[in-house]
Coordinates of C-alpha atoms and ligand atoms in Angstrom, one line a residue:
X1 CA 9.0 -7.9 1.8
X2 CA 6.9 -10.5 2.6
X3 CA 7.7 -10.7 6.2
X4 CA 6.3 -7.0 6.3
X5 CA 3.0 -7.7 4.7
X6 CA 2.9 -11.0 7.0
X7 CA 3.5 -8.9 10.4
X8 CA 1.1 -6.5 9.4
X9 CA -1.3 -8.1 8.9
X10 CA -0.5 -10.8 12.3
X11 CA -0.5 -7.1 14.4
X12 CA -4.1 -5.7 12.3
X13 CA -5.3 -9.0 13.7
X14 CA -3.6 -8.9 17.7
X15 CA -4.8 -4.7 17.5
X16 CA -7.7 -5.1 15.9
X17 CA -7.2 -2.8 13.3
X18 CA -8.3 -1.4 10.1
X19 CA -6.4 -0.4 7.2
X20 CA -7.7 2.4 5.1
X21 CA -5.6 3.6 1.7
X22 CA -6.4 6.8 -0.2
X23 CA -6.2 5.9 -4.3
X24 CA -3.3 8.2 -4.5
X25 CA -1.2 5.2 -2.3
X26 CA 1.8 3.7 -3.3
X27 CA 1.0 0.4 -5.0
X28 CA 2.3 -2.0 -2.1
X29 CA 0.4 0.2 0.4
X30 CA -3.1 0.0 -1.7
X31 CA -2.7 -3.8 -1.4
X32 CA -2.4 -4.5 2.1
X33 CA -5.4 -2.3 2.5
X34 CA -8.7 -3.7 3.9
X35 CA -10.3 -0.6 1.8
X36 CA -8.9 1.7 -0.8
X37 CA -10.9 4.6 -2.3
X38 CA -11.7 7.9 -2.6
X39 CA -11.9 10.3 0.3
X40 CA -15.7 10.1 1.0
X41 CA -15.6 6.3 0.6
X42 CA -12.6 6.4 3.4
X43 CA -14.9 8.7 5.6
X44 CA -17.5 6.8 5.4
X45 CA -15.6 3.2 6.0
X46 CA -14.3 4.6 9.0
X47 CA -17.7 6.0 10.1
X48 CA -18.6 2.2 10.5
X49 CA -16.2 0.4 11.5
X50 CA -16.0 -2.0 14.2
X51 CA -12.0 -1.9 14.1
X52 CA -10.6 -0.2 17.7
X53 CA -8.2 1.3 15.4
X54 CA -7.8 3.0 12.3
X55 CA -4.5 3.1 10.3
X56 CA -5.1 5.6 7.8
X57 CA -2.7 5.9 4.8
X58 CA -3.4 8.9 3.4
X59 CA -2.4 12.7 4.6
X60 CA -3.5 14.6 7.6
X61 CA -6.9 16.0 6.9
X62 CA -8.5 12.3 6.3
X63 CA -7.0 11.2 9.5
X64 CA -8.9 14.4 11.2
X65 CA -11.8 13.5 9.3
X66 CA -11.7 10.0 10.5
X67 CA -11.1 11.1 14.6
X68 CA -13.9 13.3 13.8
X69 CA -16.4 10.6 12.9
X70 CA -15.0 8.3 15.5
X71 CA -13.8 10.2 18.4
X72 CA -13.5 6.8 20.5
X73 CA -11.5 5.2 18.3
X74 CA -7.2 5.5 17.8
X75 CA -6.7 7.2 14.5
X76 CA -2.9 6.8 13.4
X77 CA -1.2 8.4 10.3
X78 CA 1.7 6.7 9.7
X79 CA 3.7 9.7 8.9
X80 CA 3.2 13.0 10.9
X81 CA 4.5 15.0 8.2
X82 CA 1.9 13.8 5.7
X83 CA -0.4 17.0 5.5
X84 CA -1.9 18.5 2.4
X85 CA -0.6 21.6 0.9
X86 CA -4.1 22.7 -0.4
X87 CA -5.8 22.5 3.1
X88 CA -3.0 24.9 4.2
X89 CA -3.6 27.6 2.2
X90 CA -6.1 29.1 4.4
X91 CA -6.1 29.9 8.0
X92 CA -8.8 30.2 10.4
X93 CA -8.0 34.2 10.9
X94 CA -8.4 34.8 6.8
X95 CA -11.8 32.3 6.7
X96 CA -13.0 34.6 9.6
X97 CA -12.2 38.1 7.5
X98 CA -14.0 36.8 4.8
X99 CA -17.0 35.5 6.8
X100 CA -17.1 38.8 8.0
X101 CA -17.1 40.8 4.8
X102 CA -19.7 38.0 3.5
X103 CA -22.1 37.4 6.6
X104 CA -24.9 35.4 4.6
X105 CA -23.1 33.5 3.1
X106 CA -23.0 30.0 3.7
X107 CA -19.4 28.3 4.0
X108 CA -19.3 24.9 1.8
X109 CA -16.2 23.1 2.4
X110 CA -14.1 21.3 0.8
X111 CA -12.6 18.1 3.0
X112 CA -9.4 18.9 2.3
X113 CA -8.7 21.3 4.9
X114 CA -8.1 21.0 8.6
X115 CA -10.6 20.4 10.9
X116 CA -10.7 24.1 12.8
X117 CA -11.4 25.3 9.0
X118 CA -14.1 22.5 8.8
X119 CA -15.6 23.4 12.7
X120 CA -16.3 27.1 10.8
X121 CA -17.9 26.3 7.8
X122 CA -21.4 24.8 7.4
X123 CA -21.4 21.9 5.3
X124 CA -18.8 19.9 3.8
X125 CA -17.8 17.9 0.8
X126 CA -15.7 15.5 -1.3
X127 CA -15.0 15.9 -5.2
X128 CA -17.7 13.0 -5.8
X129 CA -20.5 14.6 -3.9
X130 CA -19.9 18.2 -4.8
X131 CA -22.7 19.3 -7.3
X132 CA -24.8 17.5 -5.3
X133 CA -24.2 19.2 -2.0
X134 CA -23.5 23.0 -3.7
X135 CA -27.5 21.9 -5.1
X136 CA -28.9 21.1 -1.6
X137 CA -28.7 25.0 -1.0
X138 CA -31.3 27.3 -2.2
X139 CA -30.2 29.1 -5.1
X140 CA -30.7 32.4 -4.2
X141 CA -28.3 31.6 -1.1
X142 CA -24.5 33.1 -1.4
X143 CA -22.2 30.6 -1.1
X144 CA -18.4 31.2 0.2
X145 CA -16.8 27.9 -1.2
X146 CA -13.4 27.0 0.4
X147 CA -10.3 26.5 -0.4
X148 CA -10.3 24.8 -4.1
X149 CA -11.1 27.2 -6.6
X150 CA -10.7 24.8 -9.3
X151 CA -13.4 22.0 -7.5
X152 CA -15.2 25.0 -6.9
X153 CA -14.9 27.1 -10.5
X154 CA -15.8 23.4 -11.7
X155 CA -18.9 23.2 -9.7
X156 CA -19.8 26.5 -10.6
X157 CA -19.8 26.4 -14.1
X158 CA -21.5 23.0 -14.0
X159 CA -24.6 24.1 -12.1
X160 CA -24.1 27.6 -13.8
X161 CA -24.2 29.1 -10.1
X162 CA -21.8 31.7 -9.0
X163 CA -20.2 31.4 -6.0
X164 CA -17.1 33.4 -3.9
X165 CA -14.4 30.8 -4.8
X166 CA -11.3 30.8 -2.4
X167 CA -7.9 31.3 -3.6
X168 CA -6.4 27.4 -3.0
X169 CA -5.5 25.1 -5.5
X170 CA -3.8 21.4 -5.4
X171 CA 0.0 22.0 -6.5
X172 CA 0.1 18.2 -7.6
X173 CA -3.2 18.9 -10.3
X174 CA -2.1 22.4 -11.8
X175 CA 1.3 20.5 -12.7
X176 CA -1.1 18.9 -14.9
X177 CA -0.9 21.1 -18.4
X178 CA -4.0 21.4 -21.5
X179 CA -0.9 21.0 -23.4
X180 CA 0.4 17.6 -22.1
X181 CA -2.8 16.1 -23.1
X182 CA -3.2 17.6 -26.4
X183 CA 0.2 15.9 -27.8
X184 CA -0.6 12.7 -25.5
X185 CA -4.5 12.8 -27.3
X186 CA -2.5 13.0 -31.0
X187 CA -0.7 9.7 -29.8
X188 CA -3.3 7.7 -28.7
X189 CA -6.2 9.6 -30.8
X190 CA -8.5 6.7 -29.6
X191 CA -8.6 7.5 -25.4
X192 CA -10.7 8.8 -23.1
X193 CA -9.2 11.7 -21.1
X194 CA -10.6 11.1 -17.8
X195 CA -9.2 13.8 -15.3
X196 CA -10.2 15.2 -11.6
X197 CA -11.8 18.8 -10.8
X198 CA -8.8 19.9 -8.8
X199 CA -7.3 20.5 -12.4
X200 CA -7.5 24.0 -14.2
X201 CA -10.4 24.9 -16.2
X202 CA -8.4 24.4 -19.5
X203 CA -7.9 20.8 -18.5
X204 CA -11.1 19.7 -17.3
X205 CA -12.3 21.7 -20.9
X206 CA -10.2 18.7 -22.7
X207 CA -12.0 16.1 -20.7
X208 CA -14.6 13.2 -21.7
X209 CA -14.9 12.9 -17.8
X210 CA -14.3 14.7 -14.7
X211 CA -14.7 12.5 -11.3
X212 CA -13.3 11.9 -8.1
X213 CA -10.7 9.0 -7.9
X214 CA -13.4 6.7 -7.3
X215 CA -15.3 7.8 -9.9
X216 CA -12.4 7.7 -12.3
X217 CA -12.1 4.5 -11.4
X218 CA -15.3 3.3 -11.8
X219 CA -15.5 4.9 -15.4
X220 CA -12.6 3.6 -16.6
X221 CA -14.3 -0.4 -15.4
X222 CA -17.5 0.7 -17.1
X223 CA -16.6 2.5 -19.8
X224 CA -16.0 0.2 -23.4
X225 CA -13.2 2.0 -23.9
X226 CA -9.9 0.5 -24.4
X227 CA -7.0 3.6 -23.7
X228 CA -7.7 6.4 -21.1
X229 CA -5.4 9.7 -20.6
X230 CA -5.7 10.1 -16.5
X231 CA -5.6 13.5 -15.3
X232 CA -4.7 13.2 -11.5
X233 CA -2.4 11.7 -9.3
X234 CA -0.2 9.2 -10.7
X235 CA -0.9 6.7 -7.7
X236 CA -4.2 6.2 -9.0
X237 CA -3.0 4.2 -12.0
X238 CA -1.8 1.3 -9.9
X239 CA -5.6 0.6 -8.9
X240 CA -6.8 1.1 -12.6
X241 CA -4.3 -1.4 -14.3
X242 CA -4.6 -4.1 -11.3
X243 CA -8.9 -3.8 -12.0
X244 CA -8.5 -3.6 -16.0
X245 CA -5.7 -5.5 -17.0
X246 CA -6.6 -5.8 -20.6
X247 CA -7.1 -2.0 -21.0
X248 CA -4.5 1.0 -21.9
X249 CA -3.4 3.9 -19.2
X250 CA -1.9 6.6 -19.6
X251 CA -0.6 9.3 -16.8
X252 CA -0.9 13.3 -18.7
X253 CA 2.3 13.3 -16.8
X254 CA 4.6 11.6 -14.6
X255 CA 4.9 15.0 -12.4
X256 CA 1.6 14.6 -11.1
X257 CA 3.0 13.0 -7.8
X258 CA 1.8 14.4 -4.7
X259 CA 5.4 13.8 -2.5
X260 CA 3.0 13.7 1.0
X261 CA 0.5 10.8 -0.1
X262 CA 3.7 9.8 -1.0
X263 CA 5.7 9.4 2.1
X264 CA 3.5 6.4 3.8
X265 CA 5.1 2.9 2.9
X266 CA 4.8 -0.6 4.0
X267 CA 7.2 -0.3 6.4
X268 CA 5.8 2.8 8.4
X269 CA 2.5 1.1 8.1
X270 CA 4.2 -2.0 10.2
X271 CA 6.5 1.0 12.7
X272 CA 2.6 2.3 12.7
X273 CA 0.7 -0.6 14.3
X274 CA 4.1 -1.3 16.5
X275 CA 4.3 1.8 17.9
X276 CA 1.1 3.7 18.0
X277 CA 2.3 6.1 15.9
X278 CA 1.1 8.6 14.7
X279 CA -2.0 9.8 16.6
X280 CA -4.1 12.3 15.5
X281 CA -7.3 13.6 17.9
X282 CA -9.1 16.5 17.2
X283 CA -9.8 18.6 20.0
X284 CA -13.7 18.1 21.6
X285 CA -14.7 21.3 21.1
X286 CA -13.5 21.5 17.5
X287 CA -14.8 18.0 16.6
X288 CA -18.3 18.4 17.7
X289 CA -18.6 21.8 15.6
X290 CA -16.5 20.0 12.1
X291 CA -18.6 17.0 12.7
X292 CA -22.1 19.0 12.4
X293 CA -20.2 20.2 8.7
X294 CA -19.2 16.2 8.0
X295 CA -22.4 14.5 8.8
X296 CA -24.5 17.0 6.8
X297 CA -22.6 15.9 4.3
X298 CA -22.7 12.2 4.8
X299 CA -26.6 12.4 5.0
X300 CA -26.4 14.1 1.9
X301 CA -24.3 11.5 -0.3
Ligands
13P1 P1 -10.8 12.2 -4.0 O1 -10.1 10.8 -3.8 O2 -11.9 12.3 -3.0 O3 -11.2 12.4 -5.4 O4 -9.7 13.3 -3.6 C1 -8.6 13.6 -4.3 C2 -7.5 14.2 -3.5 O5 -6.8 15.1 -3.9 C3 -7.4 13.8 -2.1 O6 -6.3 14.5 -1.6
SF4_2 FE1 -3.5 17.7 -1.2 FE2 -3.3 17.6 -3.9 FE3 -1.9 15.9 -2.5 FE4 -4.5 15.6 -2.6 S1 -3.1 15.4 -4.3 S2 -3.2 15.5 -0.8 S3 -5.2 17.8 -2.7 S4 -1.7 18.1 -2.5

């Protein structure tokens, strides 16, 4: 295994490359990393990099996101099929019916989705900069928020704002159940149940805190505490025991797994910066509309 890590990082070095992990990363993957975090910390890594190339281990949308903000630059994804079942569950034909039937309403979307969805909405954001960007708009404004309903119903309630949620969820959070962490919370009465907003309402109603991955990470450092429950994917954990070795973790359950941020490994990362593979460029035209949405964003955070 070490030869793999070693030619890595000799062909980052001869390619002048970048490696940037999502927190949901196998283990071995987050480590050869040059940055792991959550999805706006990747964005905004790769929106200053000086690398010619970016090698991003995560799924298909950050890749986009990341051609987006650097359309000079080689974007690779070291497995094509690495995509994101939540970003497909809307199509550019359905967002346009819906902008139609809601013509003032202003489309806030959710980075998980593909960049034609992204080039037709007017602002977007991550989970950590959500309220905050959902705020920026005056309240008397409609808002048509795409495609998480849960991020979204989260928001919502939070800022006690209705808005026309869209009908996409995360399969990998709603495997996460209220009842999972009630038995887990009678074992280890004691723990913080820290847990993402792509879960269900009932879930995030059990929680002491509800962040991104970064976030969750960052709260689990800060935080006295000495057990946590962790409500999101389970390749989060790897990051939390390696920064808080004398504290107790505890995955709601091991089902949580999402199989696509799943599929990059060490040695596709190496086939990766061998090969070239796998490109992803956005289209001109549909880049210079998503990136309006993106950089509002950025400003924003
Ligand atoms: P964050 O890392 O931005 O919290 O995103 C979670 C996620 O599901 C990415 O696919
Ligand atoms: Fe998509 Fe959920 Fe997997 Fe994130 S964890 S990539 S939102 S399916």
């Amino acid at each position: 295994m070490s030869t793999i890590i070693e030619n890595i990082k000799d062909l980052k070095t001869k390619r002048n490359a970048v490696i940037l992990a999502h927190n949901y990363q196998r283990g071995d993957v987050q480590d050869i990393a040059d940055f792991t975090g959550d999805s706006l910390g990747l964005s905004q890594q790769a929106a200053k990099t000086k690398a010619d190339i970016i090698v991003f281990c995560g799924v298909h949308f950050m890749a986009e996101t990341a051609s987006i903000l650097c359309p000079d630059k080689m974007v690779l994804l070291p497995d094509e099929h690495a995509g994101c079942p939540m970003a497909n569950m809307i199509t550019l034909r359905q967002l346009k019916i819906k902008k139609n039937e809601h013509p003032d309403a202003k489309v806030v979307c959710y980075v998980n989705s593909t960049a034609a969805i992204k080039a037709e909405s007017d602002i977007c954001c991550t989970s950590s900069n959500a309220m905050k960007i959902v705020s920026s708009i005056p309240k008397d404004q409609e808002i048509l928020f795409i495609p998480d309903k849960s991020l979204g119903g989260y928001v919502s309630s939070k800022l006690n704002r209705p808005m026309i949620l869209w009908e996409g969820y995360c399969p990998t959070h709603h495997r996460i159940l209220s009842e999972h962490i009630i038995s887990l919370k009678a074992k280890h009465p004691h723990a913080k149940i820290v847990v993402h907003p792509e879960c269900t309402p009932d879930v995030i109603a059990l929680a002491d805190h509800v962040a991104s991955t970064t976030g969750i990470a960052k709260y689990c450092k800060e935080t006295d505490a000495k057990e946590f429950i962790i409500g999101t994917e389970t390749g989060i954990l790897h990051r939390l025991k390696k920064e808080n070795p004398q504290k107790a973790f505890y995955a709601i359950t091991l089902l949580a797994d999402c199989s696509n941020m799943k599929l990059i490994s060490l040695e596709k990362v190496l086939w990766s910066l061998e090969d070239l593979v796998y490109q992803v460029k956005v289209p001109d035209d549909i880049a210079a509309k998503a990136r309006v949405a993106i950089q509002k964003m950025l400003d924003l955070s």
